[in-house]
Amino acid sequence: MKLTILGCYAATPRTFTNPTSQVLEINNHLFLIDCGEGTQVALRKHKIKFSRINHVFISHLHGDHFYGLIGLVSTYNMLKREYPLHIYGPKGIKEIITLQLKISNSWTAYPLYFHEIDSMTPTTVFEDKKITVTTIPLQHRIYCNGYLFKETEGDRTLLMSKVLNYGIDTAYYRSIKKGKDITLEDGTQIPNTALTADPPPTKSYAFCSDTRYDEAKIPQLHGVTALYHEATFLESHKALCQKTGHSTAIEAATIAQKAAVQNLILGHYSTRYSNIELFKEEAATVFENTLIADDGKVFEF
């Protein structure tokens, strides 16, 4: 599982920082999460083959999280894209993008599908044999969702020395990997646990930006491999959180600690701060395994 941060700062773009956008590579999928201004340039800068991106997940309709989307949609058209592009986001995302395409007479030649979300509870919006993507309802100033990306548990691992010892025909290997017990020709029953080991542990990634401190999401986040949680403010500006719908670094760390996640990644910093290491210092007082995002940074798990 590989996460590339294209932008992780709040509100306005600057010459040296970008608003929110990131690419998650998991189980041969390349997912784009949010698409602030500068996303296309960052994709090229970091040599990400964005033609492989078939699914875009938008958290909410504040500009620093989706103003780069129409440009990306248009660029795909100029590059003669043929494969469908799926866009997931709050109700209204289709109207915004299609209005821009209509006014500019720039309809895409490739299929463009919108999956609008208005549920207030966790909802699975994408699923295949390898991955499920579920919304994480967040508490912001407008309707907002995070996303939980989770690998599907694989088949059990054959213990070949045991399987061969019992002389089991290869025709049964698939059912054994699926967890089935085996009955030998002499009637002896072999439990699956004697022939297999647990499958490799799955990986999961939770994206939470933007949100006030909210413990309601803790059960859904429990035990994830990595949690990206917004940390717009340091404790010195905690009073701003409630009215702006944001969190402090310590609040993000508290969520990580209570959800028993494996790794916390902080981001969405207010541009009022000149040293983002201060966010890690504050968060680490609550949750030790805190990492700090920055534009261009890559995390591998």
Coordinates of N, CA and C in Angstrom, one line a residue, residues 95-212:
E95 N -23.6 18.2 -11.2 CA -24.1 19.5 -11.7 C -22.9 20.5 -11.9
I96 N -22.0 20.5 -11.0 CA -20.9 21.5 -11.1 C -20.0 21.1 -12.3
I97 N -19.6 19.9 -12.4 CA -18.7 19.5 -13.5 C -19.4 19.6 -14.8
T98 N -20.6 19.0 -14.9 CA -21.2 19.0 -16.3 C -21.6 20.4 -16.7
L99 N -21.9 21.3 -15.8 CA -22.2 22.7 -16.2 C -20.9 23.4 -16.8
Q100 N -19.8 23.1 -16.3 CA -18.5 23.6 -16.8 C -18.2 23.0 -18.2
L101 N -18.5 21.7 -18.3 CA -18.3 21.1 -19.6 C -19.3 21.6 -20.7
K102 N -20.5 21.9 -20.2 CA -21.6 22.4 -21.1 C -21.2 23.8 -21.6
I103 N -20.9 24.7 -20.7 CA -20.7 26.1 -21.0 C -19.5 26.2 -21.9
S104 N -18.5 25.4 -21.7 CA -17.2 25.4 -22.5 C -17.3 24.5 -23.7
N105 N -18.4 23.9 -23.9 CA -18.6 22.9 -25.1 C -17.4 21.9 -25.1
S106 N -17.2 21.3 -24.0 CA -16.0 20.4 -23.9 C -16.5 19.0 -23.4
W107 N -17.6 18.5 -23.9 CA -18.0 17.2 -23.4 C -16.9 16.1 -23.7
T108 N -16.8 15.2 -22.8 CA -15.8 14.2 -22.9 C -16.2 13.2 -23.9
A109 N -15.2 12.7 -24.6 CA -15.4 11.6 -25.6 C -15.3 10.2 -24.9
Y110 N -14.8 10.2 -23.6 CA -14.8 9.0 -22.9 C -16.0 9.0 -21.9
P111 N -16.4 7.8 -21.4 CA -17.5 7.7 -20.5 C -17.1 8.3 -19.1
L112 N -18.0 9.2 -18.6 CA -17.8 9.9 -17.4 C -19.0 9.6 -16.5
Y113 N -18.7 8.9 -15.4 CA -19.8 8.4 -14.5 C -19.7 9.1 -13.1
F114 N -20.8 9.6 -12.6 CA -20.9 10.3 -11.3 C -21.6 9.4 -10.3
H115 N -21.1 9.2 -9.1 CA -21.7 8.5 -8.1 C -21.9 9.5 -6.9
E116 N -23.1 10.0 -6.9 CA -23.3 11.1 -5.9 C -23.8 10.5 -4.5
I117 N -23.3 11.0 -3.5 CA -23.5 10.5 -2.1 C -24.3 11.5 -1.3
D118 N -25.3 11.0 -0.6 CA -26.0 11.9 0.4 C -26.3 11.2 1.7
S119 N -25.8 10.0 1.9 CA -26.1 9.3 3.1 C -25.4 9.9 4.3
M120 N -26.0 9.8 5.4 CA -25.4 10.3 6.7 C -24.8 9.1 7.5
T121 N -24.8 7.9 6.9 CA -24.2 6.7 7.6 C -23.2 6.1 6.6
P122 N -22.2 5.3 7.1 CA -21.3 4.7 6.3 C -21.9 3.9 5.1
T123 N -21.4 4.1 3.9 CA -22.0 3.5 2.7 C -20.9 3.0 1.8
T124 N -21.0 1.8 1.4 CA -20.0 1.2 0.4 C -20.3 1.8 -0.9
V125 N -19.3 2.5 -1.5 CA -19.5 3.2 -2.8 C -18.7 2.5 -3.9
F126 N -17.8 1.6 -3.6 CA -17.0 0.9 -4.6 C -16.7 -0.5 -4.0
E127 N -16.7 -1.5 -4.8 CA -16.4 -2.8 -4.3 C -16.0 -3.7 -5.5
D128 N -14.9 -4.4 -5.4 CA -14.6 -5.5 -6.3 C -14.0 -6.7 -5.5
K129 N -13.4 -7.6 -6.2 CA -12.9 -8.8 -5.5 C -11.7 -8.5 -4.6
K130 N -11.1 -7.3 -4.8 CA -9.9 -7.0 -4.0 C -10.1 -5.9 -3.0
I131 N -11.0 -4.9 -3.2 CA -11.0 -3.7 -2.4 C -12.5 -3.3 -2.2
T132 N -12.8 -2.8 -1.0 CA -14.0 -2.1 -0.8 C -13.7 -0.7 -0.3
V133 N -14.5 0.3 -0.7 CA -14.4 1.7 -0.3 C -15.7 2.1 0.3
T134 N -15.6 2.6 1.5 CA -16.8 2.9 2.3 C -16.7 4.4 2.8
T135 N -17.8 5.1 2.8 CA -17.7 6.5 3.2 C -17.6 6.5 4.8
I136 N -16.9 7.6 5.2 CA -16.8 7.9 6.7 C -17.5 9.2 6.9
P137 N -18.7 9.3 7.4 CA -19.3 10.5 7.7 C -18.5 11.4 8.6
L138 N -18.3 12.7 8.2 CA -17.5 13.6 8.9 C -18.3 14.8 9.4
Q139 N -17.8 15.5 10.4 CA -18.5 16.7 10.9 C -17.8 18.0 10.5
H140 N -18.3 18.6 9.4 CA -17.7 19.8 8.8 C -18.7 20.8 8.7
R141 N -18.4 22.0 8.1 CA -19.4 23.0 7.9 C -20.4 22.7 6.9
I142 N -20.0 21.9 5.9 CA -21.0 21.4 4.9 C -20.9 19.9 4.9
Y143 N -21.8 19.2 4.1 CA -21.8 17.8 4.0 C -20.4 17.3 3.5
C144 N -19.9 16.3 4.3 CA -18.5 15.9 4.0 C -18.4 14.4 4.4
N145 N -17.6 13.7 3.6 CA -17.3 12.3 3.9 C -15.8 12.0 3.8
G146 N -15.3 11.2 4.6 CA -14.0 10.6 4.4 C -14.2 9.3 3.7
Y147 N -13.1 8.5 3.5 CA -13.3 7.3 2.8 C -12.4 6.2 3.4
L148 N -12.9 5.0 3.6 CA -12.1 3.9 4.1 C -11.9 2.9 3.0
F149 N -10.6 2.7 2.7 CA -10.2 1.8 1.6 C -9.7 0.5 2.3
K150 N -10.3 -0.6 2.0 CA -10.0 -1.8 2.8 C -9.8 -3.0 1.8
E151 N -8.6 -3.7 2.0 CA -8.4 -4.9 1.2 C -9.4 -6.0 1.6
T152 N -9.8 -6.8 0.7 CA -10.7 -8.0 1.0 C -9.7 -9.1 1.4
E153 N -10.1 -9.8 2.5 CA -9.3 -10.9 3.0 C -9.1 -11.9 1.9
G154 N -7.9 -12.4 1.7 CA -7.5 -13.3 0.7 C -7.8 -14.8 1.1
D155 N -7.4 -15.7 0.2 CA -7.6 -17.1 0.6 C -6.6 -17.5 1.6
R156 N -6.9 -18.6 2.3 CA -6.0 -19.2 3.3 C -4.8 -19.7 2.6
T157 N -3.7 -19.8 3.3 CA -2.4 -20.3 2.7 C -2.2 -21.8 2.9
L158 N -2.0 -22.5 1.8 CA -1.8 -23.9 1.9 C -0.5 -24.3 2.6
L159 N -0.6 -25.2 3.6 CA 0.7 -25.7 4.2 C 1.0 -27.0 3.3
M160 N 1.9 -26.8 2.3 CA 2.1 -27.8 1.3 C 2.6 -29.1 1.9
S161 N 3.5 -29.0 2.9 CA 4.0 -30.2 3.5 C 2.9 -31.1 4.1
K162 N 1.9 -30.4 4.7 CA 0.8 -31.2 5.3 C -0.1 -31.7 4.2
V163 N -0.4 -30.9 3.2 CA -1.3 -31.3 2.1 C -0.7 -32.5 1.4
L164 N 0.6 -32.5 1.1 CA 1.3 -33.6 0.4 C 1.4 -34.8 1.3
N165 N 1.5 -34.6 2.6 CA 1.6 -35.7 3.5 C 0.4 -36.6 3.5
Y166 N -0.8 -35.9 3.3 CA -2.1 -36.6 3.3 C -2.4 -37.1 1.9
G167 N -1.6 -36.7 0.9 CA -1.8 -37.2 -0.5 C -3.1 -36.6 -1.1
I168 N -3.4 -35.4 -0.8 CA -4.6 -34.8 -1.2 C -4.5 -34.4 -2.7
D169 N -5.5 -34.7 -3.5 CA -5.4 -34.4 -4.9 C -5.5 -32.9 -5.1
T170 N -4.8 -32.4 -6.2 CA -4.7 -31.0 -6.4 C -6.1 -30.4 -6.8
A171 N -7.1 -31.2 -7.1 CA -8.4 -30.8 -7.5 C -9.1 -30.1 -6.2
Y172 N -8.6 -30.5 -5.0 CA -9.2 -30.0 -3.8 C -8.5 -28.7 -3.3
Y173 N -7.4 -28.3 -3.9 CA -6.6 -27.2 -3.3 C -7.4 -25.9 -3.2
R174 N -8.2 -25.7 -4.2 CA -9.0 -24.4 -4.2 C -10.0 -24.4 -3.1
S175 N -10.7 -25.5 -2.9 CA -11.7 -25.5 -1.8 C -11.0 -25.4 -0.4
I176 N -9.9 -26.0 -0.3 CA -9.1 -26.0 0.9 C -8.7 -24.5 1.2
K177 N -8.2 -23.8 0.2 CA -7.8 -22.4 0.4 C -9.0 -21.5 0.7
K178 N -10.2 -22.0 0.4 CA -11.4 -21.2 0.7 C -11.9 -21.6 2.1
G179 N -11.2 -22.5 2.8 CA -11.6 -22.8 4.2 C -12.3 -24.1 4.4
K180 N -12.5 -24.9 3.4 CA -13.2 -26.2 3.5 C -12.4 -27.3 4.2
D181 N -13.0 -28.1 5.0 CA -12.4 -29.3 5.5 C -12.4 -30.4 4.4
I182 N -11.6 -31.4 4.6 CA -11.4 -32.4 3.6 C -11.7 -33.8 4.3
T183 N -12.4 -34.7 3.5 CA -12.6 -36.0 3.9 C -11.8 -36.9 3.0
L184 N -10.9 -37.7 3.6 CA -10.0 -38.6 2.8 C -10.9 -39.8 2.3
E185 N -10.3 -40.6 1.4 CA -11.0 -41.7 0.8 C -11.4 -42.8 1.9
D186 N -10.5 -42.9 2.9 CA -10.8 -43.8 4.0 C -11.8 -43.3 5.0
G187 N -12.3 -42.1 4.8 CA -13.3 -41.5 5.7 C -12.8 -40.6 6.7
T188 N -11.4 -40.5 6.8 CA -10.8 -39.6 7.8 C -11.1 -38.2 7.4
Q189 N -11.5 -37.4 8.4 CA -11.8 -36.0 8.2 C -10.6 -35.2 8.7
I190 N -10.2 -34.3 7.8 CA -9.0 -33.4 8.1 C -9.5 -32.0 8.2
P191 N -9.4 -31.4 9.4 CA -9.9 -30.0 9.5 C -9.0 -29.0 8.7
N192 N -9.7 -28.0 8.3 CA -8.9 -27.0 7.4 C -7.7 -26.4 8.1
T193 N -7.9 -26.2 9.4 CA -6.8 -25.6 10.2 C -5.5 -26.5 10.2
A194 N -5.7 -27.8 9.9 CA -4.5 -28.6 9.9 C -3.8 -28.6 8.5
L195 N -4.4 -27.9 7.6 CA -3.9 -27.9 6.2 C -3.5 -26.5 5.7
T196 N -4.0 -25.5 6.5 CA -3.8 -24.1 6.0 C -3.3 -23.2 7.2
A197 N -2.8 -22.1 6.8 CA -2.5 -21.0 7.7 C -3.4 -19.8 7.4
D198 N -3.5 -18.9 8.3 CA -4.3 -17.7 8.1 C -3.8 -16.9 6.8
P199 N -4.7 -16.3 6.1 CA -4.2 -15.5 4.9 C -3.3 -14.3 5.4
P200 N -2.5 -13.7 4.5 CA -1.8 -12.6 4.9 C -2.7 -11.5 5.4
P201 N -2.2 -10.7 6.4 CA -3.1 -9.7 7.0 C -3.4 -8.6 5.9
T202 N -4.7 -8.1 5.9 CA -5.1 -7.1 5.0 C -4.6 -5.8 5.4
K203 N -4.6 -4.8 4.5 CA -4.2 -3.5 4.7 C -5.4 -2.6 4.5
S204 N -5.5 -1.5 5.2 CA -6.6 -0.5 5.1 C -6.1 0.9 5.3
Y205 N -6.8 1.8 4.7 CA -6.4 3.2 4.8 C -7.7 4.1 4.9
A206 N -7.7 4.9 5.9 CA -8.8 5.8 6.2 C -8.4 7.3 6.0
F207 N -9.2 8.0 5.2 CA -8.9 9.4 4.9 C -10.0 10.2 5.5
C208 N -9.6 11.1 6.4 CA -10.5 11.9 7.2 C -10.1 13.4 7.1
S209 N -10.7 14.1 6.1 CA -10.5 15.5 6.0 C -11.7 16.1 5.2
D210 N -12.3 17.1 5.7 CA -12.1 17.9 6.9 C -13.2 17.5 8.0
T211 N -12.8 17.8 9.3 CA -13.8 17.3 10.3 C -13.4 18.0 11.7
R212 N -14.5 18.2 12.4 CA -14.3 18.6 13.8 C -13.9 17.3 14.6

